[in-house]
Amino acid sequence: MALSVMLCACLAGCKQPPGPRYVPDEAAAARGRAAIERVGCGACHAIPGIGWPKGRTGPSLDGFRDIGLIAGALPNTPANLAAFVRNAPRVKPGSTMPATQLSEEESRDVAAYLYGLDDE
Amino acid sequence: MNSSTTDVFDAWWGGPPPVLDPAGPYADNVVVLAWALFAMGVIVTGIVVVALYVAIRGPARWKAKLGGERLVWIGGVAFPGVVLTCLLVWGLWLTSSLTQPVPDGAMRVRVTGYMWWFDVEYLGPDGDVIMRDANELHIPVGQPVVVELRSEDVIHSFWVPNLSGKEDMIPGRTNELVIEADRAGRFGGVCAEYCGGPHALMGFVAVAHDPADWAAWLAGRSMTPPAIAEQDVPGTVPALRPVAAADTVDDAAIAANGRTLFMESGCAACHRVAGTEANGIAGPDLTHVGSRLTLGAGILPNNRGTMIGWIGDSQSIKPGNRMPSYDMLSADELTAIAIWLEQQR
């Protein structure tokens, strides 16, 4: 009996590692990438998959899939990321990042692209 | 979505502008000649390949004919002589329009190459400068425009493939190139002569307007910019700023601060903004920077984000360009300068 309890406890400790929290839509990600190039996010951010420019005024945008808080302030959800990308000062007052020239749909696409990036 | 931004970068962004899509009579002739030479090359290559095949695999009777002296005289001397002469005469005739004197009274623009951007001066009927801009050339549709090309440092080359051939910009000398657009639109231009470091990032945009639009555009650009604190701050993006009322007021206050920062951070030593104490001539004139389509000489879309990124860290965007990265400025300071510059329209 004691053995089987221990065995159960061990097995429970061996559960599968969590999968990626978001499975981005590839078509949306491709549109998002094009939007990133058009508005020039690279002027401030190094973004994997964007060859040039790789600005250093803002932080690198590696792997949103795995981070805790967006811009250190917002719970990491797709809706929050899209809202932040579109109008950062509105969702995080005092943010350095200005509002961008993205439509709501485009900002969702950009979020899809950013979630698709692996920081490994 | 703002389609105008998309159009510019269809024309320039991500690579050289399209070279086989003429939008005016001068470019038309160049493209026709290019296609003719290309077609001739294909035909001659085809003949050579067939002859080679016959020489290697063909029946003996054909081989004998190929080896005869007569074929050498016809295929090796007469044919190229006649064809190349015809092509040369026709080509000279086609391209003679590129160097013909333009009618008196044509609009004149002076474009000066710098490492690594283009200064643009619009000349009045007496040759005086009526408006100064950079990295952007606005012309009316259906009129030949004489572009006076100069350089302040090394040899550059001015090329808007949709509008004409390329022409060198040489220090100490003025070259003239005539361009004409037969449809409204935005056409990408590049420096077409290697001029050092970020040569590949030296571009500009030519915008062709319908004549009425063009006159309105020119009238809208006076030599002095509007007062700083306007009611409707042009730099904001209304559709994207739902908190508009408060924001607009803020922007005006921030812009006044940005102006001070611009003068105190040394920006004014290199840049001119008409109507202010900024009078530098080493860098592009910023009098109308807020209404330009691109930043960094045709390489980035012009919006608040890219403006902040450019001021803060231009060296990572365009390595080796002559503007230092102002990374000693805080985020708020960069934003303030960017907001003030947005208003220079």
Short mmCIF file of C-alpha atoms in Angstrom, two decimals:
data_model
loop_
_atom_site.label_atom_id
_atom_site.label_comp_id
_atom_site.label_asym_id
_atom_site.label_seq_id
_atom_site.Cartn_x
_atom_site.Cartn_y
_atom_site.Cartn_z
CA MET A 1 0.00 0.00 0.00
CA ALA A 2 2.70 2.44 1.04
CA LEU A 3 4.63 1.47 -2.08
CA SER A 4 1.73 2.15 -4.40
CA VAL A 5 1.13 5.55 -2.75
CA MET A 6 4.77 6.44 -3.30
CA LEU A 7 4.58 5.24 -6.91
CA CYS A 8 1.52 7.38 -7.53
CA ALA A 9 3.25 10.41 -6.02
CA CYS A 10 6.27 9.83 -8.25
CA LEU A 11 4.17 9.51 -11.38
CA ALA A 12 2.25 12.64 -10.54
CA GLY A 13 5.56 14.46 -10.33
CA CYS A 14 6.45 13.27 -13.84
CA LYS A 15 3.67 14.94 -15.79
CA GLN A 16 4.34 16.18 -19.30
CA PRO A 17 6.02 19.59 -19.64
CA PRO A 18 3.49 22.28 -20.52
CA GLY A 19 3.06 22.87 -24.25
CA PRO A 20 3.23 26.32 -25.77
CA ARG A 21 0.44 28.43 -24.37
CA TYR A 22 -0.48 29.93 -27.72
CA VAL A 23 -0.54 28.25 -31.07
CA PRO A 24 -0.18 31.16 -33.47
CA ASP A 25 -1.97 31.18 -36.78
CA GLU A 26 0.70 31.09 -39.49
CA ALA A 27 -1.19 33.21 -42.01
CA ALA A 28 -1.78 35.86 -39.35
CA ALA A 29 1.89 35.70 -38.37
CA ALA A 30 2.95 36.28 -41.99
CA ARG A 31 0.65 39.31 -42.24
CA GLY A 32 2.00 40.52 -38.92
CA ARG A 33 5.55 40.27 -40.14
CA ALA A 34 4.69 42.37 -43.19
CA ALA A 35 3.05 44.97 -40.93
CA ILE A 36 6.15 45.04 -38.71
CA GLU A 37 8.29 45.80 -41.74
CA ARG A 38 5.89 48.43 -43.02
CA VAL A 39 5.62 50.53 -39.89
CA GLY A 40 9.28 50.04 -39.01
CA CYS A 41 9.18 48.43 -35.56
CA GLY A 42 12.79 47.47 -36.23
CA ALA A 43 13.84 51.11 -35.83
CA CYS A 44 13.68 50.52 -32.07
CA HIS A 45 13.56 46.75 -31.59
CA ALA A 46 15.69 43.81 -32.63
CA ILE A 47 13.12 41.27 -33.84
CA PRO A 48 14.04 37.72 -34.84
CA GLY A 49 13.20 37.11 -38.48
CA ILE A 50 13.48 40.80 -39.37
CA GLY A 51 16.89 41.24 -40.99
CA TRP A 52 17.09 45.03 -40.88
CA PRO A 53 16.96 47.35 -39.06
CA LYS A 54 17.72 46.05 -35.59
CA GLY A 55 17.41 49.13 -33.42
CA ARG A 56 18.49 49.17 -29.81
CA THR A 57 16.36 52.02 -28.49
CA GLY A 58 13.76 49.52 -27.30
CA PRO A 59 14.20 45.98 -25.96
CA SER A 60 14.64 42.92 -28.16
CA LEU A 61 11.34 41.17 -28.88
CA ASP A 62 12.45 37.55 -28.53
CA GLY A 63 9.88 34.99 -27.46
CA PHE A 64 6.69 36.54 -26.09
CA ARG A 65 5.34 33.02 -25.75
CA ASP A 66 7.38 32.41 -22.63
CA ILE A 67 7.56 35.72 -20.81
CA GLY A 68 5.58 36.56 -17.70
CA LEU A 69 4.38 40.12 -18.15
CA ILE A 70 4.17 42.27 -21.27
CA ALA A 71 6.41 45.31 -20.83
CA GLY A 72 6.74 44.26 -17.20
CA ALA A 73 3.19 45.38 -16.55
CA LEU A 74 0.43 43.50 -18.34
CA PRO A 75 -0.68 39.88 -18.04
CA ASN A 76 0.64 38.02 -21.05
CA THR A 77 -2.47 37.42 -23.15
CA PRO A 78 -2.87 37.82 -26.92
CA ALA A 79 -5.46 40.57 -26.44
CA ASN A 80 -3.13 42.53 -24.17
CA LEU A 81 -0.19 42.15 -26.52
CA ALA A 82 -2.26 43.31 -29.49
CA ALA A 83 -3.53 46.31 -27.53
CA PHE A 84 -0.02 47.19 -26.38
CA VAL A 85 1.41 46.92 -29.88
CA ARG A 86 -1.31 49.23 -31.19
CA ASN A 87 -1.35 51.93 -28.54
CA ALA A 88 1.18 51.31 -25.82
CA PRO A 89 0.65 54.55 -23.83
CA ARG A 90 -3.04 53.79 -23.55
CA VAL A 91 -2.67 50.35 -21.99
CA LYS A 92 0.46 51.19 -20.00
CA PRO A 93 0.42 54.88 -19.14
CA GLY A 94 3.87 56.38 -19.28
CA SER A 95 5.15 53.83 -21.77
CA THR A 96 8.00 55.05 -23.93
CA MET A 97 6.62 53.28 -26.95
CA PRO A 98 4.32 55.51 -28.99
CA ALA A 99 1.01 54.52 -30.56
CA THR A 100 1.64 52.81 -33.90
CA GLN A 101 -0.04 53.16 -37.27
CA LEU A 102 -1.61 49.71 -37.08
CA SER A 103 -5.27 48.80 -37.41
CA GLU A 104 -6.82 46.56 -34.76
CA GLU A 105 -6.61 43.58 -37.05
CA GLU A 106 -3.00 44.28 -37.95
CA SER A 107 -2.04 44.59 -34.31
CA ARG A 108 -3.55 41.13 -33.70
CA ASP A 109 -1.47 39.83 -36.62
CA VAL A 110 1.66 41.42 -35.16
CA ALA A 111 0.91 39.76 -31.82
CA ALA A 112 0.54 36.42 -33.64
CA TYR A 113 3.97 36.92 -35.20
CA LEU A 114 5.56 37.83 -31.87
CA TYR A 115 4.06 34.77 -30.19
CA GLY A 116 5.44 32.58 -32.94
CA LEU A 117 9.01 33.56 -32.07
CA ASP A 118 11.01 31.16 -29.99
CA ASP A 119 13.63 32.65 -27.74
CA GLU A 120 15.76 29.51 -27.86
CA MET B 1 -5.27 51.43 -43.26
CA ASN B 2 -3.13 54.25 -44.48
CA SER B 3 -2.54 53.15 -48.06
CA SER B 4 -0.08 55.94 -48.82
CA THR B 5 2.54 54.36 -46.60
CA THR B 6 2.09 51.05 -48.36
CA ASP B 7 2.55 52.63 -51.79
CA VAL B 8 5.90 54.16 -50.90
CA PHE B 9 7.29 50.93 -49.71
CA ASP B 10 5.94 49.06 -52.66
CA ALA B 11 8.10 51.48 -54.58
CA TRP B 12 11.20 51.35 -52.43
CA TRP B 13 11.07 49.29 -49.31
CA GLY B 14 13.00 46.09 -49.16
CA GLY B 15 14.98 46.43 -52.34
CA PRO B 16 15.72 48.50 -55.40
CA PRO B 17 12.81 50.17 -57.19
CA PRO B 18 11.35 48.38 -60.23
CA VAL B 19 13.46 49.15 -63.30
CA LEU B 20 11.21 47.81 -66.05
CA ASP B 21 8.08 49.79 -65.24
CA PRO B 22 8.42 53.19 -66.96
CA ALA B 23 6.10 55.98 -65.83
CA GLY B 24 7.20 58.69 -68.23
CA PRO B 25 8.57 59.34 -71.73
CA TYR B 26 12.24 59.46 -70.72
CA ALA B 27 12.17 56.18 -68.87
CA ASP B 28 10.05 54.67 -71.64
CA ASN B 29 12.81 55.01 -74.24
CA VAL B 30 15.40 53.48 -71.95
CA VAL B 31 13.17 50.50 -71.22
CA VAL B 32 12.30 49.95 -74.91
CA LEU B 33 16.00 49.93 -75.77
CA ALA B 34 16.81 47.59 -72.89
CA TRP B 35 14.18 45.09 -74.05
CA ALA B 36 15.38 45.33 -77.66
CA LEU B 37 18.99 44.60 -76.66
CA PHE B 38 17.84 41.77 -74.44
CA ALA B 39 15.73 40.23 -77.24
CA MET B 40 18.63 40.51 -79.68
CA GLY B 41 20.89 38.79 -77.17
CA VAL B 42 18.40 35.93 -76.81
CA ILE B 43 18.11 35.49 -80.59
CA VAL B 44 21.88 35.44 -81.15
CA THR B 45 22.40 33.04 -78.26
CA GLY B 46 19.74 30.78 -79.77
CA ILE B 47 21.48 30.77 -83.16
CA VAL B 48 24.83 29.98 -81.54
CA VAL B 49 23.37 27.12 -79.51
CA VAL B 50 21.74 25.58 -82.59
CA ALA B 51 24.98 25.94 -84.58
CA LEU B 52 26.93 24.33 -81.77
CA TYR B 53 24.52 21.40 -81.67
CA VAL B 54 24.82 20.91 -85.41
CA ALA B 55 28.62 21.11 -85.21
CA ILE B 56 28.75 18.37 -82.61
CA ARG B 57 25.81 16.07 -83.41
CA GLY B 58 24.60 17.12 -86.86
CA PRO B 59 24.86 15.14 -90.13
CA ALA B 60 28.16 15.36 -91.98
CA ARG B 61 26.70 17.44 -94.84
CA TRP B 62 25.55 20.18 -92.44
CA LYS B 63 28.86 20.12 -90.60
CA ALA B 64 30.65 20.72 -93.87
CA LYS B 65 28.46 23.73 -94.56
CA LEU B 66 29.12 25.11 -91.07
CA GLY B 67 32.84 24.83 -91.63
CA GLY B 68 32.72 26.74 -94.93
CA GLU B 69 34.26 30.15 -95.39
CA ARG B 70 31.01 31.59 -96.68
CA LEU B 71 29.30 31.15 -93.32
CA VAL B 72 32.13 32.96 -91.56
CA TRP B 73 31.69 35.96 -93.85
CA ILE B 74 27.91 36.01 -93.50
CA GLY B 75 27.42 34.91 -89.87
CA GLY B 76 30.62 36.33 -88.44
CA VAL B 77 31.02 39.63 -90.26
CA ALA B 78 27.99 40.74 -92.26
CA PHE B 79 25.25 39.75 -89.78
CA PRO B 80 26.78 41.31 -86.64
CA GLY B 81 27.95 44.33 -88.62
CA VAL B 82 24.49 45.11 -89.97
CA VAL B 83 22.58 44.24 -86.80
CA LEU B 84 24.86 46.09 -84.40
CA THR B 85 24.93 49.15 -86.65
CA CYS B 86 21.14 49.20 -86.82
CA LEU B 87 20.83 48.76 -83.06
CA LEU B 88 23.38 51.51 -82.41
CA VAL B 89 21.70 54.02 -84.71
CA TRP B 90 18.27 53.20 -83.37
CA GLY B 91 19.54 53.34 -79.76
CA LEU B 92 21.17 56.72 -80.29
CA TRP B 93 18.00 58.01 -81.89
CA LEU B 94 15.86 56.67 -79.02
CA THR B 95 18.05 58.08 -76.27
CA SER B 96 18.84 61.40 -77.96
CA SER B 97 15.73 62.80 -76.24
CA LEU B 98 17.48 62.32 -72.89
CA THR B 99 20.02 65.04 -73.65
CA GLN B 100 17.97 67.41 -75.78
CA PRO B 101 17.52 70.92 -74.47
CA VAL B 102 14.27 71.31 -72.59
CA PRO B 103 11.85 74.11 -73.36
CA ASP B 104 12.48 77.40 -71.57
CA GLY B 105 10.44 77.87 -68.46
CA ALA B 106 10.50 74.23 -67.43
CA MET B 107 10.39 73.68 -63.70
CA ARG B 108 13.86 73.36 -62.18
CA VAL B 109 14.96 71.51 -59.05
CA ARG B 110 18.46 71.33 -57.63
CA VAL B 111 19.38 68.03 -55.98
CA THR B 112 22.67 67.82 -54.11
CA GLY B 113 24.16 64.53 -53.01
CA TYR B 114 25.69 64.17 -49.55
CA MET B 115 27.05 61.11 -47.81
CA TRP B 116 24.32 59.65 -47.48
CA TRP B 117 21.25 61.67 -48.33
CA PHE B 118 19.83 64.04 -50.92
CA ASP B 119 19.29 67.78 -50.46
CA VAL B 120 16.44 69.09 -52.61
CA GLU B 121 15.96 72.76 -53.54
CA TYR B 122 13.02 73.97 -55.61
CA LEU B 123 14.05 76.84 -57.86
CA GLY B 124 11.85 79.77 -58.84
CA PRO B 125 11.78 81.34 -62.31
CA ASP B 126 14.80 83.52 -61.43
CA GLY B 127 16.83 80.62 -60.15
CA ASP B 128 16.26 81.54 -56.51
CA VAL B 129 15.47 78.84 -53.99
CA ILE B 130 11.76 78.92 -53.18
CA MET B 131 11.63 75.83 -50.98
CA ARG B 132 14.12 73.48 -49.43
CA ASP B 133 13.54 69.84 -48.53
CA ALA B 134 15.44 66.57 -48.37
CA ASN B 135 15.14 63.02 -49.66
CA GLU B 136 11.84 63.69 -51.36
CA LEU B 137 11.09 65.20 -54.76
CA HIS B 138 7.59 66.36 -55.70
CA ILE B 139 6.82 67.01 -59.36
CA PRO B 140 3.71 67.73 -61.44
CA VAL B 141 2.50 65.10 -63.90
CA GLY B 142 2.95 65.72 -67.63
CA GLN B 143 5.69 68.35 -67.44
CA PRO B 144 9.38 67.89 -68.02
CA VAL B 145 11.33 68.79 -64.88
CA VAL B 146 15.00 69.72 -65.07
CA VAL B 147 16.97 68.29 -62.18
CA GLU B 148 20.30 70.04 -61.57
CA LEU B 149 22.56 67.47 -60.01
CA ARG B 150 25.48 68.35 -57.77
CA SER B 151 27.51 66.76 -55.01
CA GLU B 152 29.02 68.15 -51.85
CA ASP B 153 31.47 65.34 -51.21
CA VAL B 154 32.03 62.25 -53.37
CA ILE B 155 30.48 61.09 -56.63
CA HIS B 156 26.89 59.98 -56.21
CA SER B 157 24.37 59.08 -58.87
CA PHE B 158 20.72 60.07 -59.10
CA TRP B 159 18.38 57.37 -60.31
CA VAL B 160 14.59 57.13 -60.39
CA PRO B 161 14.20 54.15 -62.73
CA ASN B 162 10.50 54.84 -63.34
CA LEU B 163 11.23 58.37 -64.57
CA SER B 164 14.55 58.37 -66.41
CA GLY B 165 18.03 56.98 -66.70
CA LYS B 166 20.70 57.56 -64.07
CA GLU B 167 23.04 60.53 -63.99
CA ASP B 168 26.15 61.15 -61.91
CA MET B 169 26.33 63.83 -59.24
CA ILE B 170 29.90 65.10 -59.38
CA PRO B 171 31.59 67.52 -56.96
CA GLY B 172 32.35 70.88 -58.58
CA ARG B 173 30.10 70.37 -61.55
CA THR B 174 26.41 70.55 -62.34
CA ASN B 175 24.82 67.84 -64.46
CA GLU B 176 21.30 68.14 -65.76
CA LEU B 177 18.78 65.37 -66.07
CA VAL B 178 15.25 65.76 -67.34
CA ILE B 179 12.54 63.65 -65.79
CA GLU B 180 8.85 63.48 -66.51
CA ALA B 181 6.01 61.44 -65.10
CA ASP B 182 2.93 60.66 -67.15
CA ARG B 183 0.94 59.34 -64.21
CA ALA B 184 0.58 60.34 -60.59
CA GLY B 185 2.27 58.09 -58.10
CA ARG B 186 5.24 57.49 -55.86
CA PHE B 187 8.46 56.29 -57.34
CA GLY B 188 11.47 55.05 -55.45
CA GLY B 189 14.90 56.48 -56.14
CA VAL B 190 18.37 55.43 -55.11
CA CYS B 191 21.97 56.52 -55.22
CA ALA B 192 23.32 54.42 -58.06
CA GLU B 193 27.05 54.96 -57.57
CA TYR B 194 28.89 53.39 -54.65
CA CYS B 195 29.71 56.27 -52.32
CA GLY B 196 30.99 54.51 -49.22
CA GLY B 197 29.56 52.94 -46.04
CA PRO B 198 25.78 53.13 -46.02
CA HIS B 199 25.53 53.75 -49.79
CA ALA B 200 22.90 51.05 -50.08
CA LEU B 201 20.79 52.95 -47.53
CA MET B 202 20.79 56.21 -49.50
CA GLY B 203 17.41 56.54 -51.16
CA PHE B 204 14.60 58.95 -51.75
CA VAL B 205 11.05 59.11 -53.00
CA ALA B 206 9.82 60.98 -56.08
CA VAL B 207 6.14 61.90 -55.88
CA ALA B 208 4.24 62.87 -59.03
CA HIS B 209 1.05 64.89 -58.44
CA ASP B 210 -1.66 65.95 -60.84
CA PRO B 211 -0.84 69.60 -61.69
CA ALA B 212 -3.59 71.11 -59.51
CA ASP B 213 -2.59 68.93 -56.54
CA TRP B 214 1.01 69.91 -57.08
CA ALA B 215 0.29 73.62 -56.95
CA ALA B 216 -1.71 73.10 -53.77
CA TRP B 217 1.11 71.05 -52.29
CA LEU B 218 3.69 73.73 -53.05
CA ALA B 219 1.47 76.49 -51.68
CA GLY B 220 1.04 74.47 -48.48
CA ARG B 221 4.74 74.45 -47.87
CA SER B 222 5.84 77.88 -46.91
CA MET B 223 9.40 78.68 -45.97
CA THR B 224 8.45 79.05 -42.34
CA PRO B 225 6.76 76.34 -40.31
CA PRO B 226 3.52 76.87 -38.39
CA ALA B 227 3.61 78.12 -34.82
CA ILE B 228 4.45 75.50 -32.26
CA ALA B 229 1.27 75.07 -30.26
CA GLU B 230 -1.47 74.56 -32.77
CA GLN B 231 -4.98 73.55 -31.90
CA ASP B 232 -4.97 70.54 -34.15
CA VAL B 233 -1.58 69.00 -33.69
CA PRO B 234 -0.79 67.48 -37.06
CA GLY B 235 1.67 64.94 -35.74
CA THR B 236 -0.85 62.86 -33.86
CA VAL B 237 -2.57 59.96 -35.50
CA PRO B 238 -6.20 60.77 -34.73
CA ALA B 239 -7.69 57.35 -35.44
CA LEU B 240 -5.22 55.67 -33.15
CA ARG B 241 -5.46 57.95 -30.17
CA PRO B 242 -8.79 57.47 -28.50
CA VAL B 243 -7.72 59.55 -25.51
CA ALA B 244 -7.37 62.41 -27.96
CA ALA B 245 -8.50 65.47 -26.01
CA ALA B 246 -6.02 65.12 -23.19
CA ASP B 247 -3.31 63.81 -25.48
CA THR B 248 -3.42 66.74 -27.86
CA VAL B 249 -2.92 69.22 -25.06
CA ASP B 250 -0.10 67.09 -23.73
CA ASP B 251 1.53 66.89 -27.13
CA ALA B 252 1.58 70.66 -27.47
CA ALA B 253 3.26 71.06 -24.10
CA ILE B 254 5.69 68.23 -24.80
CA ALA B 255 6.51 69.74 -28.19
CA ALA B 256 7.57 73.05 -26.64
CA ASN B 257 9.91 71.03 -24.45
CA GLY B 258 11.06 69.10 -27.51
CA ARG B 259 11.97 72.31 -29.26
CA THR B 260 14.17 73.36 -26.35
CA LEU B 261 15.79 69.93 -26.24
CA PHE B 262 16.40 70.04 -29.99
CA MET B 263 18.29 73.32 -29.67
CA GLU B 264 20.16 72.33 -26.51
CA SER B 265 21.20 68.83 -27.54
CA GLY B 266 23.13 70.18 -30.49
CA CYS B 267 20.70 69.06 -33.21
CA ALA B 268 20.60 72.65 -34.47
CA ALA B 269 24.31 72.56 -35.28
CA CYS B 270 23.64 70.26 -38.23
CA HIS B 271 19.97 70.76 -39.04
CA ARG B 272 18.00 73.75 -40.20
CA VAL B 273 14.38 74.41 -39.27
CA ALA B 274 13.14 77.54 -41.00
CA GLY B 275 11.73 80.12 -38.64
CA THR B 276 13.78 78.96 -35.67
CA GLU B 277 17.34 79.55 -34.54
CA ALA B 278 18.30 76.12 -35.95
CA ASN B 279 20.44 76.93 -38.96
CA GLY B 280 22.83 74.02 -39.48
CA ILE B 281 23.60 72.87 -42.99
CA ALA B 282 25.57 69.67 -42.41
CA GLY B 283 22.47 67.50 -42.23
CA PRO B 284 19.10 67.44 -43.99
CA ASP B 285 16.81 70.45 -43.67
CA LEU B 286 14.10 69.55 -41.17
CA THR B 287 11.68 72.39 -41.94
CA HIS B 288 9.15 69.96 -43.42
CA VAL B 289 10.33 66.73 -41.84
CA GLY B 290 6.92 65.97 -40.32
CA SER B 291 5.26 65.62 -43.69
CA ARG B 292 7.94 63.51 -45.31
CA LEU B 293 7.09 59.95 -46.24
CA THR B 294 10.36 58.45 -45.09
CA LEU B 295 13.15 58.89 -42.56
CA GLY B 296 16.87 58.26 -42.83
CA ALA B 297 16.93 59.03 -46.59
CA GLY B 298 14.19 56.80 -47.92
CA ILE B 299 14.84 53.82 -45.67
CA LEU B 300 12.20 53.93 -42.93
CA PRO B 301 8.53 54.91 -42.89
CA ASN B 302 8.08 58.23 -41.11
CA ASN B 303 6.12 57.82 -37.89
CA ARG B 304 6.63 58.64 -34.24
CA GLY B 305 8.15 55.26 -33.43
CA THR B 306 10.73 55.31 -36.20
CA MET B 307 11.54 58.96 -35.43
CA ILE B 308 12.31 58.09 -31.81
CA GLY B 309 14.33 55.06 -32.88
CA TRP B 310 16.26 57.10 -35.44
CA ILE B 311 17.21 59.92 -33.06
CA GLY B 312 18.09 57.52 -30.25
CA ASP B 313 20.09 55.05 -32.25
CA SER B 314 20.60 56.03 -35.87
CA GLN B 315 23.92 54.20 -35.96
CA SER B 316 22.37 50.75 -35.55
CA ILE B 317 19.82 51.55 -38.29
CA LYS B 318 22.26 53.08 -40.79
CA PRO B 319 25.76 52.20 -39.59
CA GLY B 320 28.35 54.83 -40.42
CA ASN B 321 25.91 57.65 -41.21
CA ARG B 322 27.01 61.07 -40.00
CA MET B 323 24.38 61.50 -37.31
CA PRO B 324 25.52 60.18 -33.93
CA SER B 325 23.15 58.05 -31.87
CA TYR B 326 21.66 60.25 -29.17
CA ASP B 327 21.52 57.42 -26.67
CA MET B 328 22.35 59.77 -23.81
CA LEU B 329 18.85 61.22 -24.08
CA SER B 330 16.13 59.67 -21.97
CA ALA B 331 13.06 58.07 -23.49
CA ASP B 332 10.95 61.10 -22.55
CA GLU B 333 13.45 63.47 -24.14
CA LEU B 334 13.58 61.46 -27.35
CA THR B 335 9.79 61.40 -27.47
CA ALA B 336 9.58 65.17 -26.91
CA ILE B 337 12.00 65.90 -29.76
CA ALA B 338 10.15 63.46 -32.02
CA ILE B 339 6.80 65.11 -31.25
CA TRP B 340 8.20 68.56 -32.02
CA LEU B 341 9.72 67.33 -35.29
CA GLU B 342 6.42 65.73 -36.27
CA GLN B 343 4.93 69.19 -36.20
CA GLN B 344 7.43 70.62 -38.67
CA ARG B 345 5.34 70.18 -41.78
#
